[in-house]
GROMACS .gro file of C-alpha atoms in nm:
model
  382
    1MET     CA    1   0.001   0.000   0.002
    2THR     CA    2   0.150   0.328  -0.110
    3ASN     CA    3  -0.100   0.568  -0.265
    4GLY     CA    4  -0.412   0.520  -0.054
    5PHE     CA    5  -0.754   0.422  -0.189
    6SER     CA    6  -1.125   0.468  -0.133
    7PHE     CA    7  -1.381   0.185  -0.114
    8ALA     CA    8  -1.763   0.167  -0.116
    9TYR     CA    9  -1.932  -0.141   0.021
   10GLY     CA   10  -2.273  -0.082  -0.146
   11PRO     CA   11  -2.603  -0.215  -0.016
   12SER     CA   12  -2.685  -0.374   0.316
   13VAL     CA   13  -2.734  -0.748   0.281
   14ARG     CA   14  -2.973  -1.011   0.406
   15CYS     CA   15  -2.869  -1.366   0.311
   16GLY     CA   16  -3.054  -1.689   0.358
   17PRO     CA   17  -3.350  -1.898   0.255
   18GLY     CA   18  -3.670  -1.700   0.257
   19SER     CA   19  -3.503  -1.358   0.292
   20THR     CA   20  -3.709  -1.210   0.003
   21ALA     CA   21  -4.027  -1.251   0.214
   22GLN     CA   22  -3.881  -0.994   0.450
   23MET     CA   23  -3.860  -0.710   0.200
   24ALA     CA   24  -4.177  -0.528   0.318
   25GLU     CA   25  -4.017  -0.426   0.646
   26LEU     CA   26  -3.720  -0.273   0.458
   27LEU     CA   27  -3.923  -0.037   0.233
   28PRO     CA   28  -4.088   0.294   0.313
   29PRO     CA   29  -4.467   0.308   0.319
   30GLY     CA   30  -4.637   0.366  -0.012
   31PRO     CA   31  -4.676   0.226  -0.364
   32VAL     CA   32  -4.401   0.006  -0.503
   33LEU     CA   33  -4.272  -0.048  -0.861
   34PHE     CA   34  -4.184  -0.418  -0.892
   35VAL     CA   35  -3.949  -0.479  -1.189
   36THR     CA   36  -3.908  -0.835  -1.312
   37ASP     CA   37  -3.963  -1.046  -1.619
   38LYS     CA   38  -4.271  -1.250  -1.717
   39GLN     CA   39  -4.099  -1.586  -1.704
   40LEU     CA   40  -4.010  -1.540  -1.337
   41LEU     CA   41  -4.367  -1.438  -1.260
   42ASP     CA   42  -4.507  -1.737  -1.451
   43HIS     CA   43  -4.283  -1.975  -1.256
   44GLY     CA   44  -4.403  -1.831  -0.923
   45LEU     CA   45  -4.058  -1.722  -0.807
   46ALA     CA   46  -4.188  -1.382  -0.707
   47ASP     CA   47  -4.494  -1.514  -0.520
   48ALA     CA   48  -4.345  -1.485  -0.168
   49ALA     CA   49  -4.207  -1.136  -0.230
   50LEU     CA   50  -4.535  -1.010  -0.381
   51ALA     CA   51  -4.741  -1.168  -0.099
   52ALA     CA   52  -4.526  -0.993   0.163
   53LEU     CA   53  -4.570  -0.659  -0.004
   54ARG     CA   54  -4.949  -0.705  -0.040
   55GLU     CA   55  -4.984  -0.814   0.321
   56SER     CA   56  -4.815  -0.488   0.419
   57GLY     CA   57  -5.094  -0.298   0.252
   58ARG     CA   58  -4.882  -0.162  -0.029
   59THR     CA   59  -5.001  -0.106  -0.382
   60ILE     CA   60  -4.781  -0.284  -0.633
   61SER     CA   61  -4.724  -0.192  -0.997
   62ILE     CA   62  -4.562  -0.485  -1.172
   63PHE     CA   63  -4.339  -0.419  -1.470
   64ASP     CA   64  -4.262  -0.756  -1.625
   65SER     CA   65  -4.149  -0.662  -1.976
   66VAL     CA   66  -3.773  -0.677  -1.912
   67GLU     CA   67  -3.590  -0.863  -2.185
   68PRO     CA   68  -3.230  -1.001  -2.192
   69ASP     CA   69  -2.982  -0.717  -2.263
   70PRO     CA   70  -3.252  -0.466  -2.177
   71ALA     CA   71  -3.319  -0.180  -2.412
   72ASP     CA   72  -3.307   0.185  -2.313
   73THR     CA   73  -3.675   0.207  -2.409
   74THR     CA   74  -3.757  -0.066  -2.154
   75VAL     CA   75  -3.617   0.150  -1.872
   76VAL     CA   76  -3.811   0.451  -1.988
   77ALA     CA   77  -4.129   0.244  -1.992
   78ALA     CA   78  -4.064   0.105  -1.640
   79ALA     CA   79  -4.002   0.449  -1.499
   80ALA     CA   80  -4.321   0.582  -1.667
   81LEU     CA   81  -4.526   0.304  -1.502
   82GLY     CA   82  -4.376   0.385  -1.165
   83ARG     CA   83  -4.449   0.758  -1.206
   84ALA     CA   84  -4.810   0.694  -1.309
   85ALA     CA   85  -4.860   0.476  -1.000
   86GLY     CA   86  -4.697   0.726  -0.765
   87ALA     CA   87  -4.433   0.467  -0.669
   88VAL     CA   88  -4.209   0.576  -0.379
   89ALA     CA   89  -3.979   0.272  -0.391
   90VAL     CA   90  -3.861   0.011  -0.641
   91VAL     CA   91  -3.788  -0.365  -0.623
   92GLY     CA   92  -3.572  -0.530  -0.883
   93PHE     CA   93  -3.632  -0.901  -0.895
   94GLY     CA   94  -3.450  -1.143  -1.128
   95GLY     CA   95  -3.123  -1.164  -1.309
   96GLY     CA   96  -2.902  -0.880  -1.414
   97SER     CA   97  -3.145  -0.741  -1.664
   98PRO     CA   98  -3.438  -0.671  -1.426
   99MET     CA   99  -3.199  -0.544  -1.158
  100ASP     CA  100  -3.027  -0.305  -1.404
  101VAL     CA  101  -3.367  -0.177  -1.526
  102ALA     CA  102  -3.480  -0.130  -1.166
  103LYS     CA  103  -3.173   0.073  -1.078
  104VAL     CA  104  -3.219   0.318  -1.355
  105ALA     CA  105  -3.596   0.334  -1.311
  106ALA     CA  106  -3.546   0.416  -0.943
  107TYR     CA  107  -3.322   0.702  -1.050
  108LEU     CA  108  -3.557   0.832  -1.318
  109LEU     CA  109  -3.849   0.824  -1.075
  110THR     CA  110  -3.695   1.107  -0.879
  111ASN     CA  111  -3.493   1.289  -1.144
  112ASP     CA  112  -3.592   1.465  -1.464
  113GLU     CA  113  -3.277   1.412  -1.665
  114PRO     CA  114  -3.313   1.234  -2.001
  115LEU     CA  115  -3.156   0.889  -2.006
  116GLU     CA  116  -2.896   0.999  -2.263
  117ALA     CA  117  -2.759   1.253  -2.017
  118ILE     CA  118  -2.657   0.994  -1.757
  119TYR     CA  119  -2.465   0.742  -1.967
  120GLY     CA  120  -2.104   0.722  -1.850
  121VAL     CA  121  -1.929   0.746  -1.516
  122GLY     CA  122  -2.058   0.981  -1.251
  123LYS     CA  123  -2.320   1.154  -1.468
  124ALA     CA  124  -2.619   1.054  -1.251
  125THR     CA  125  -2.572   1.295  -0.963
  126GLY     CA  126  -2.924   1.300  -0.811
  127VAL     CA  127  -3.085   1.088  -0.545
  128ALA     CA  128  -3.275   0.773  -0.655
  129ALA     CA  129  -3.591   0.629  -0.497
  130PRO     CA  130  -3.531   0.358  -0.231
  131LEU     CA  131  -3.438   0.033  -0.400
  132ILE     CA  132  -3.420  -0.335  -0.306
  133LEU     CA  133  -3.261  -0.591  -0.537
  134CYS     CA  134  -3.324  -0.965  -0.527
  135PRO     CA  135  -3.103  -1.175  -0.757
  136THR     CA  136  -3.243  -1.500  -0.888
  137THR     CA  137  -2.912  -1.608  -1.043
  138ALA     CA  138  -2.562  -1.624  -0.900
  139GLY     CA  139  -2.379  -1.442  -1.168
  140THR     CA  140  -2.416  -1.077  -1.247
  141GLY     CA  141  -2.360  -0.940  -0.900
  142SER     CA  142  -2.577  -0.648  -1.019
  143GLU     CA  143  -2.743  -0.623  -0.678
  144ALA     CA  144  -2.405  -0.515  -0.535
  145THR     CA  145  -2.306  -0.258  -0.796
  146PRO     CA  146  -2.382   0.103  -0.891
  147ILE     CA  147  -2.370   0.000  -1.257
  148ALA     CA  148  -2.643  -0.060  -1.517
  149ILE     CA  149  -2.586  -0.174  -1.877
  150LEU     CA  150  -2.844  -0.090  -2.141
  151THR     CA  151  -2.872  -0.167  -2.509
  152THR     CA  152  -2.938   0.129  -2.742
  153THR     CA  153  -3.152   0.112  -3.055
  154ASP     CA  154  -2.841   0.071  -3.268
  155GLY     CA  155  -2.719  -0.233  -3.070
  156ARG     CA  156  -2.456  -0.066  -2.854
  157LYS     CA  157  -2.419  -0.151  -2.485
  158LEU     CA  158  -2.379   0.159  -2.277
  159GLY     CA  159  -2.314   0.181  -1.907
  160ILE     CA  160  -2.447   0.412  -1.632
  161VAL     CA  161  -2.208   0.413  -1.339
  162ALA     CA  162  -2.285   0.629  -1.038
  163PRO     CA  163  -2.327   0.589  -0.656
  164ALA     CA  164  -2.694   0.689  -0.701
  165LEU     CA  165  -2.758   0.345  -0.850
  166TYR     CA  166  -2.664   0.158  -0.533
  167ALA     CA  167  -2.956  -0.029  -0.378
  168GLN     CA  168  -3.030   0.014  -0.008
  169TRP     CA  169  -3.066  -0.362   0.032
  170ALA     CA  170  -2.961  -0.676  -0.144
  171LEU     CA  171  -3.158  -0.987  -0.051
  172LEU     CA  172  -2.968  -1.312  -0.124
  173ASP     CA  173  -3.223  -1.591  -0.114
  174PRO     CA  174  -3.103  -1.934  -0.236
  175ASP     CA  175  -3.461  -2.060  -0.265
  176LEU     CA  176  -3.494  -1.841  -0.575
  177SER     CA  177  -3.219  -2.018  -0.769
  178VAL     CA  178  -3.294  -2.384  -0.710
  179SER     CA  179  -3.497  -2.419  -1.025
  180LEU     CA  180  -3.234  -2.263  -1.259
  181PRO     CA  181  -3.143  -2.502  -1.542
  182PRO     CA  182  -2.783  -2.629  -1.540
  183ALA     CA  183  -2.690  -2.430  -1.856
  184ILE     CA  184  -2.797  -2.099  -1.698
  185THR     CA  185  -2.634  -2.197  -1.367
  186ALA     CA  186  -2.309  -2.265  -1.553
  187ALA     CA  187  -2.306  -1.946  -1.757
  188THR     CA  188  -2.398  -1.720  -1.469
  189GLY     CA  189  -2.143  -1.891  -1.242
  190ILE     CA  190  -1.862  -1.821  -1.493
  191ASP     CA  191  -1.981  -1.467  -1.519
  192ALA     CA  192  -1.933  -1.419  -1.146
  193MET     CA  193  -1.590  -1.580  -1.162
  194VAL     CA  194  -1.491  -1.337  -1.436
  195HIS     CA  195  -1.596  -1.049  -1.209
  196ALA     CA  196  -1.368  -1.177  -0.936
  197ILE     CA  197  -1.078  -1.241  -1.168
  198GLU     CA  198  -1.099  -0.906  -1.348
  199ALA     CA  199  -1.138  -0.714  -1.021
  200TYR     CA  200  -0.823  -0.887  -0.885
  201THR     CA  201  -0.624  -0.795  -1.196
  202SER     CA  202  -0.774  -0.453  -1.270
  203ALA     CA  203  -0.519  -0.191  -1.374
  204ARG     CA  204  -0.722   0.080  -1.206
  205LEU     CA  205  -0.844   0.111  -0.845
  206LYS     CA  206  -0.740  -0.238  -0.737
  207ASN     CA  207  -0.693  -0.228  -0.357
  208PRO     CA  208  -0.652  -0.461  -0.061
  209ILE     CA  209  -1.023  -0.477   0.017
  210SER     CA  210  -1.127  -0.554  -0.339
  211ASP     CA  211  -0.851  -0.812  -0.354
  212MET     CA  212  -0.976  -0.980  -0.037
  213LEU     CA  213  -1.332  -0.989  -0.164
  214ALA     CA  214  -1.233  -1.112  -0.509
  215ARG     CA  215  -1.032  -1.397  -0.364
  216GLN     CA  216  -1.313  -1.508  -0.128
  217ALA     CA  217  -1.565  -1.478  -0.411
  218LEU     CA  218  -1.354  -1.694  -0.642
  219ALA     CA  219  -1.302  -1.955  -0.371
  220LEU     CA  220  -1.679  -1.980  -0.306
  221LEU     CA  221  -1.765  -1.991  -0.674
  222ALA     CA  222  -1.501  -2.238  -0.784
  223GLY     CA  223  -1.580  -2.460  -0.483
  224ASN     CA  224  -1.951  -2.480  -0.551
  225ILE     CA  225  -2.022  -2.441  -0.924
  226ARG     CA  226  -1.994  -2.811  -1.003
  227LYS     CA  227  -2.211  -2.893  -0.698
  228VAL     CA  228  -2.502  -2.673  -0.809
  229ILE     CA  229  -2.486  -2.798  -1.163
  230ALA     CA  230  -2.493  -3.161  -1.039
  231ASP     CA  231  -2.770  -3.088  -0.782
  232GLY     CA  232  -2.967  -2.766  -0.832
  233ALA     CA  233  -3.149  -2.820  -0.503
  234ASP     CA  234  -2.834  -2.807  -0.290
  235ILE     CA  235  -2.932  -2.510  -0.083
  236ALA     CA  236  -2.599  -2.463   0.089
  237ALA     CA  237  -2.414  -2.464  -0.245
  238ARG     CA  238  -2.672  -2.227  -0.400
  239GLU     CA  239  -2.626  -1.988  -0.109
  240ALA     CA  240  -2.246  -2.009  -0.143
  241MET     CA  241  -2.281  -1.919  -0.515
  242LEU     CA  242  -2.509  -1.623  -0.442
  243LEU     CA  243  -2.272  -1.493  -0.173
  244GLY     CA  244  -1.969  -1.545  -0.406
  245SER     CA  245  -2.146  -1.362  -0.685
  246HIS     CA  246  -2.233  -1.076  -0.444
  247LEU     CA  247  -1.879  -1.044  -0.311
  248ALA     CA  248  -1.742  -1.038  -0.666
  249GLY     CA  249  -1.992  -0.762  -0.740
  250VAL     CA  250  -1.869  -0.556  -0.448
  251ALA     CA  251  -1.510  -0.616  -0.563
  252PHE     CA  252  -1.565  -0.505  -0.924
  253SER     CA  253  -1.774  -0.206  -0.816
  254ASN     CA  254  -1.450  -0.076  -0.676
  255ALA     CA  255  -1.182  -0.235  -0.896
  256PRO     CA  256  -1.358  -0.235  -1.234
  257VAL     CA  257  -1.369  -0.516  -1.489
  258ALA     CA  258  -1.177  -0.501  -1.811
  259ALA     CA  259  -1.117  -0.662  -2.153
  260VAL     CA  260  -1.311  -0.987  -2.102
  261HIS     CA  261  -1.622  -0.777  -2.059
  262ALA     CA  262  -1.522  -0.530  -2.329
  263LEU     CA  263  -1.499  -0.818  -2.580
  264ALA     CA  264  -1.808  -0.990  -2.444
  265TYR     CA  265  -2.042  -0.694  -2.477
  266PRO     CA  266  -2.050  -0.688  -2.860
  267LEU     CA  267  -2.140  -1.060  -2.858
  268GLY     CA  268  -2.448  -0.976  -2.648
  269GLY     CA  269  -2.536  -0.643  -2.810
  270LEU     CA  270  -2.502  -0.755  -3.173
  271PHE     CA  271  -2.571  -1.131  -3.160
  272HIS     CA  272  -2.785  -1.161  -2.839
  273ILE     CA  273  -2.556  -1.419  -2.682
  274PRO     CA  274  -2.630  -1.433  -2.306
  275HIS     CA  275  -2.379  -1.225  -2.116
  276GLY     CA  276  -2.242  -1.506  -1.895
  277LEU     CA  277  -2.179  -1.724  -2.203
  278SER     CA  278  -2.020  -1.427  -2.382
  279ASN     CA  279  -1.776  -1.392  -2.093
  280ALA     CA  280  -1.705  -1.764  -2.091
  281LEU     CA  281  -1.629  -1.760  -2.465
  282MET     CA  282  -1.369  -1.483  -2.431
  283LEU     CA  283  -1.228  -1.549  -2.088
  284CYS     CA  284  -0.932  -1.775  -2.147
  285HIS     CA  285  -0.828  -1.599  -2.467
  286VAL     CA  286  -0.804  -1.266  -2.290
  287LEU     CA  287  -0.628  -1.422  -1.990
  288ARG     CA  288  -0.363  -1.569  -2.219
  289PHE     CA  289  -0.318  -1.230  -2.388
  290ASN     CA  290  -0.282  -1.063  -2.048
  291MET     CA  291  -0.034  -1.316  -1.916
  292PRO     CA  292   0.283  -1.100  -1.962
  293ALA     CA  293   0.125  -0.831  -1.741
  294ALA     CA  294  -0.080  -1.045  -1.503
  295GLN     CA  295   0.126  -1.362  -1.441
  296GLU     CA  296   0.183  -1.294  -1.071
  297ALA     CA  297  -0.185  -1.227  -1.004
  298TYR     CA  298  -0.299  -1.539  -1.193
  299ALA     CA  299  -0.045  -1.744  -0.997
  300GLN     CA  300  -0.187  -1.610  -0.672
  301LEU     CA  301  -0.545  -1.706  -0.776
  302ALA     CA  302  -0.466  -2.050  -0.910
  303PRO     CA  303  -0.481  -2.242  -0.576
  304LEU     CA  304  -0.834  -2.107  -0.528
  305LEU     CA  305  -0.935  -2.320  -0.821
  306ALA     CA  306  -0.729  -2.624  -0.730
  307PRO     CA  307  -0.520  -2.636  -0.414
  308GLU     CA  308  -0.259  -2.866  -0.567
  309LEU     CA  309  -0.155  -2.588  -0.805
  310ALA     CA  310   0.015  -2.416  -0.508
  311ALA     CA  311   0.304  -2.653  -0.550
  312LEU     CA  312   0.398  -2.516  -0.892
  313GLU     CA  313   0.641  -2.234  -0.963
  314GLU     CA  314   0.486  -1.900  -1.056
  315PRO     CA  315   0.497  -1.926  -1.438
  316GLU     CA  316   0.353  -2.276  -1.445
  317ARG     CA  317   0.100  -2.192  -1.177
  318ALA     CA  318  -0.028  -1.896  -1.382
  319GLN     CA  319  -0.053  -2.106  -1.695
  320ALA     CA  320  -0.235  -2.377  -1.498
  321PHE     CA  321  -0.481  -2.111  -1.375
  322VAL     CA  322  -0.591  -2.051  -1.734
  323SER     CA  323  -0.593  -2.419  -1.834
  324THR     CA  324  -0.794  -2.513  -1.526
  325LEU     CA  325  -1.055  -2.247  -1.607
  326SER     CA  326  -1.068  -2.376  -1.968
  327GLN     CA  327  -1.128  -2.726  -1.839
  328LEU     CA  328  -1.394  -2.606  -1.599
  329ILE     CA  329  -1.586  -2.432  -1.881
  330ALA     CA  330  -1.574  -2.757  -2.080
  331ASP     CA  331  -1.674  -2.972  -1.782
  332ILE     CA  332  -1.986  -2.771  -1.708
  333GLY     CA  333  -2.107  -2.801  -2.066
  334LEU     CA  334  -2.070  -2.451  -2.205
  335PRO     CA  335  -1.984  -2.394  -2.571
  336ASP     CA  336  -1.621  -2.300  -2.610
  337THR     CA  337  -1.607  -2.145  -2.958
  338LEU     CA  338  -1.774  -1.853  -3.127
  339SER     CA  339  -1.858  -2.068  -3.425
  340ALA     CA  340  -2.069  -2.286  -3.197
  341VAL     CA  341  -2.299  -1.983  -3.139
  342GLY     CA  342  -2.319  -1.876  -3.500
  343ILE     CA  343  -2.034  -1.629  -3.530
  344GLY     CA  344  -1.799  -1.654  -3.828
  345THR     CA  345  -1.490  -1.493  -3.984
  346GLU     CA  346  -1.713  -1.234  -4.162
  347HIS     CA  347  -1.808  -1.089  -3.822
  348LEU     CA  348  -1.458  -1.035  -3.683
  349ASP     CA  349  -1.403  -0.680  -3.809
  350LEU     CA  350  -1.735  -0.558  -3.674
  351LEU     CA  351  -1.676  -0.720  -3.339
  352ALA     CA  352  -1.332  -0.566  -3.312
  353GLU     CA  353  -1.465  -0.221  -3.400
  354GLU     CA  354  -1.741  -0.252  -3.136
  355ALA     CA  355  -1.501  -0.381  -2.871
  356MET     CA  356  -1.281  -0.080  -2.919
  357LEU     CA  357  -1.571   0.147  -2.823
  358GLN     CA  358  -1.570  -0.004  -2.475
  359THR     CA  359  -1.311   0.244  -2.348
  360ARG     CA  360  -1.468   0.248  -2.000
  361LEU     CA  361  -1.361  -0.115  -1.964
  362LEU     CA  362  -1.045  -0.135  -2.177
  363ILE     CA  363  -0.865   0.123  -1.963
  364ASN     CA  364  -0.882  -0.123  -1.675
  365ASN     CA  365  -0.707  -0.406  -1.857
  366PRO     CA  366  -0.361  -0.499  -1.728
  367ARG     CA  367  -0.232  -0.503  -2.087
  368THR     CA  368  -0.324  -0.250  -2.359
  369ILE     CA  369  -0.549  -0.388  -2.630
  370GLU     CA  370  -0.549  -0.237  -2.975
  371ARG     CA  371  -0.798  -0.307  -3.250
  372ALA     CA  372  -0.570  -0.570  -3.413
  373ASP     CA  373  -0.540  -0.745  -3.075
  374ALA     CA  374  -0.919  -0.751  -3.032
  375ARG     CA  375  -0.966  -0.896  -3.374
  376ALA     CA  376  -0.701  -1.163  -3.311
  377LEU     CA  377  -0.869  -1.255  -2.983
  378TYR     CA  378  -1.204  -1.301  -3.156
  379GLU     CA  379  -1.035  -1.504  -3.429
  380ALA     CA  380  -0.869  -1.727  -3.165
  381ALA     CA  381  -1.212  -1.784  -3.011
  382LEU     CA  382  -1.363  -1.897  -3.342
   0.00000   0.00000   0.00000
């Protein structure tokens, strides 16, 4: 430690089975905007939360039109519903998409700025409506972060990053994730692991607290991801995954993610590949590229994946870190090439151009990435 640092912990946390049923006592009196997606409602996952709110006498306006990679127009529609209902608080219930929409809707409820004015870092300077976030997947860590990612009408993914987007509470309820299919469990789990790894190796704002949280997150995630894929009803493992995802979210809120995400975003924005899978497809290629600048950090993380790697010398341990992650991705059944998800050579130039627009993320990478590097990384992933 030489230059000092600042750190924000984000929301208060309640963790444990049934914790979402406690949300009514954490919100102010008055109407609530409940942001989710229709599939979650249809599966009954929100029943306990909605029942608790109704029993408290609150009026609930449900916005269930959130799509994957949510559009900017979706956020505007959610905020409009909340305003029309006189909502004084917001609940975001679901994966990263509903939670991101809820964050921005909570801000727009109490601020008149146009959405275009708050894209970027630190542009949303007002105070948002009280917000509770309830993740149903262990992956995005969105409930922990002051970040929302939206898709514009031209397919770009733009971020809003500001303290005003922090929730007051994050409710980590493993009961909500037991019905997740193995493929979604796998992709979201890798997403959370990427958050921990990129926070630990971030070129900007990395600090001892983010390092501690990233390491603990990676240990929880690596130690439980195979368990939850083998047995989705393993509540202890589901809770460990949720907590690992949350800790990784707190870590990367402070030590921001980098090139894995920068190269993953065009896959989602242009080709609608789920975000966790996009990260998994690019992860090991970016780690190999970063090796000259991040070898020591990778070597430090390697034993968290497999304790026996601690016996190796640093260069071999760092290489084993990447190969062990590659094997994990294969073991849990995720596709490992871009061609497997419909991307071909003809798309490489467009992907590289779009990746280079992610300057907010690329500046955090431990090794500089130019356009030619980005194209080569996509080509290697084919």
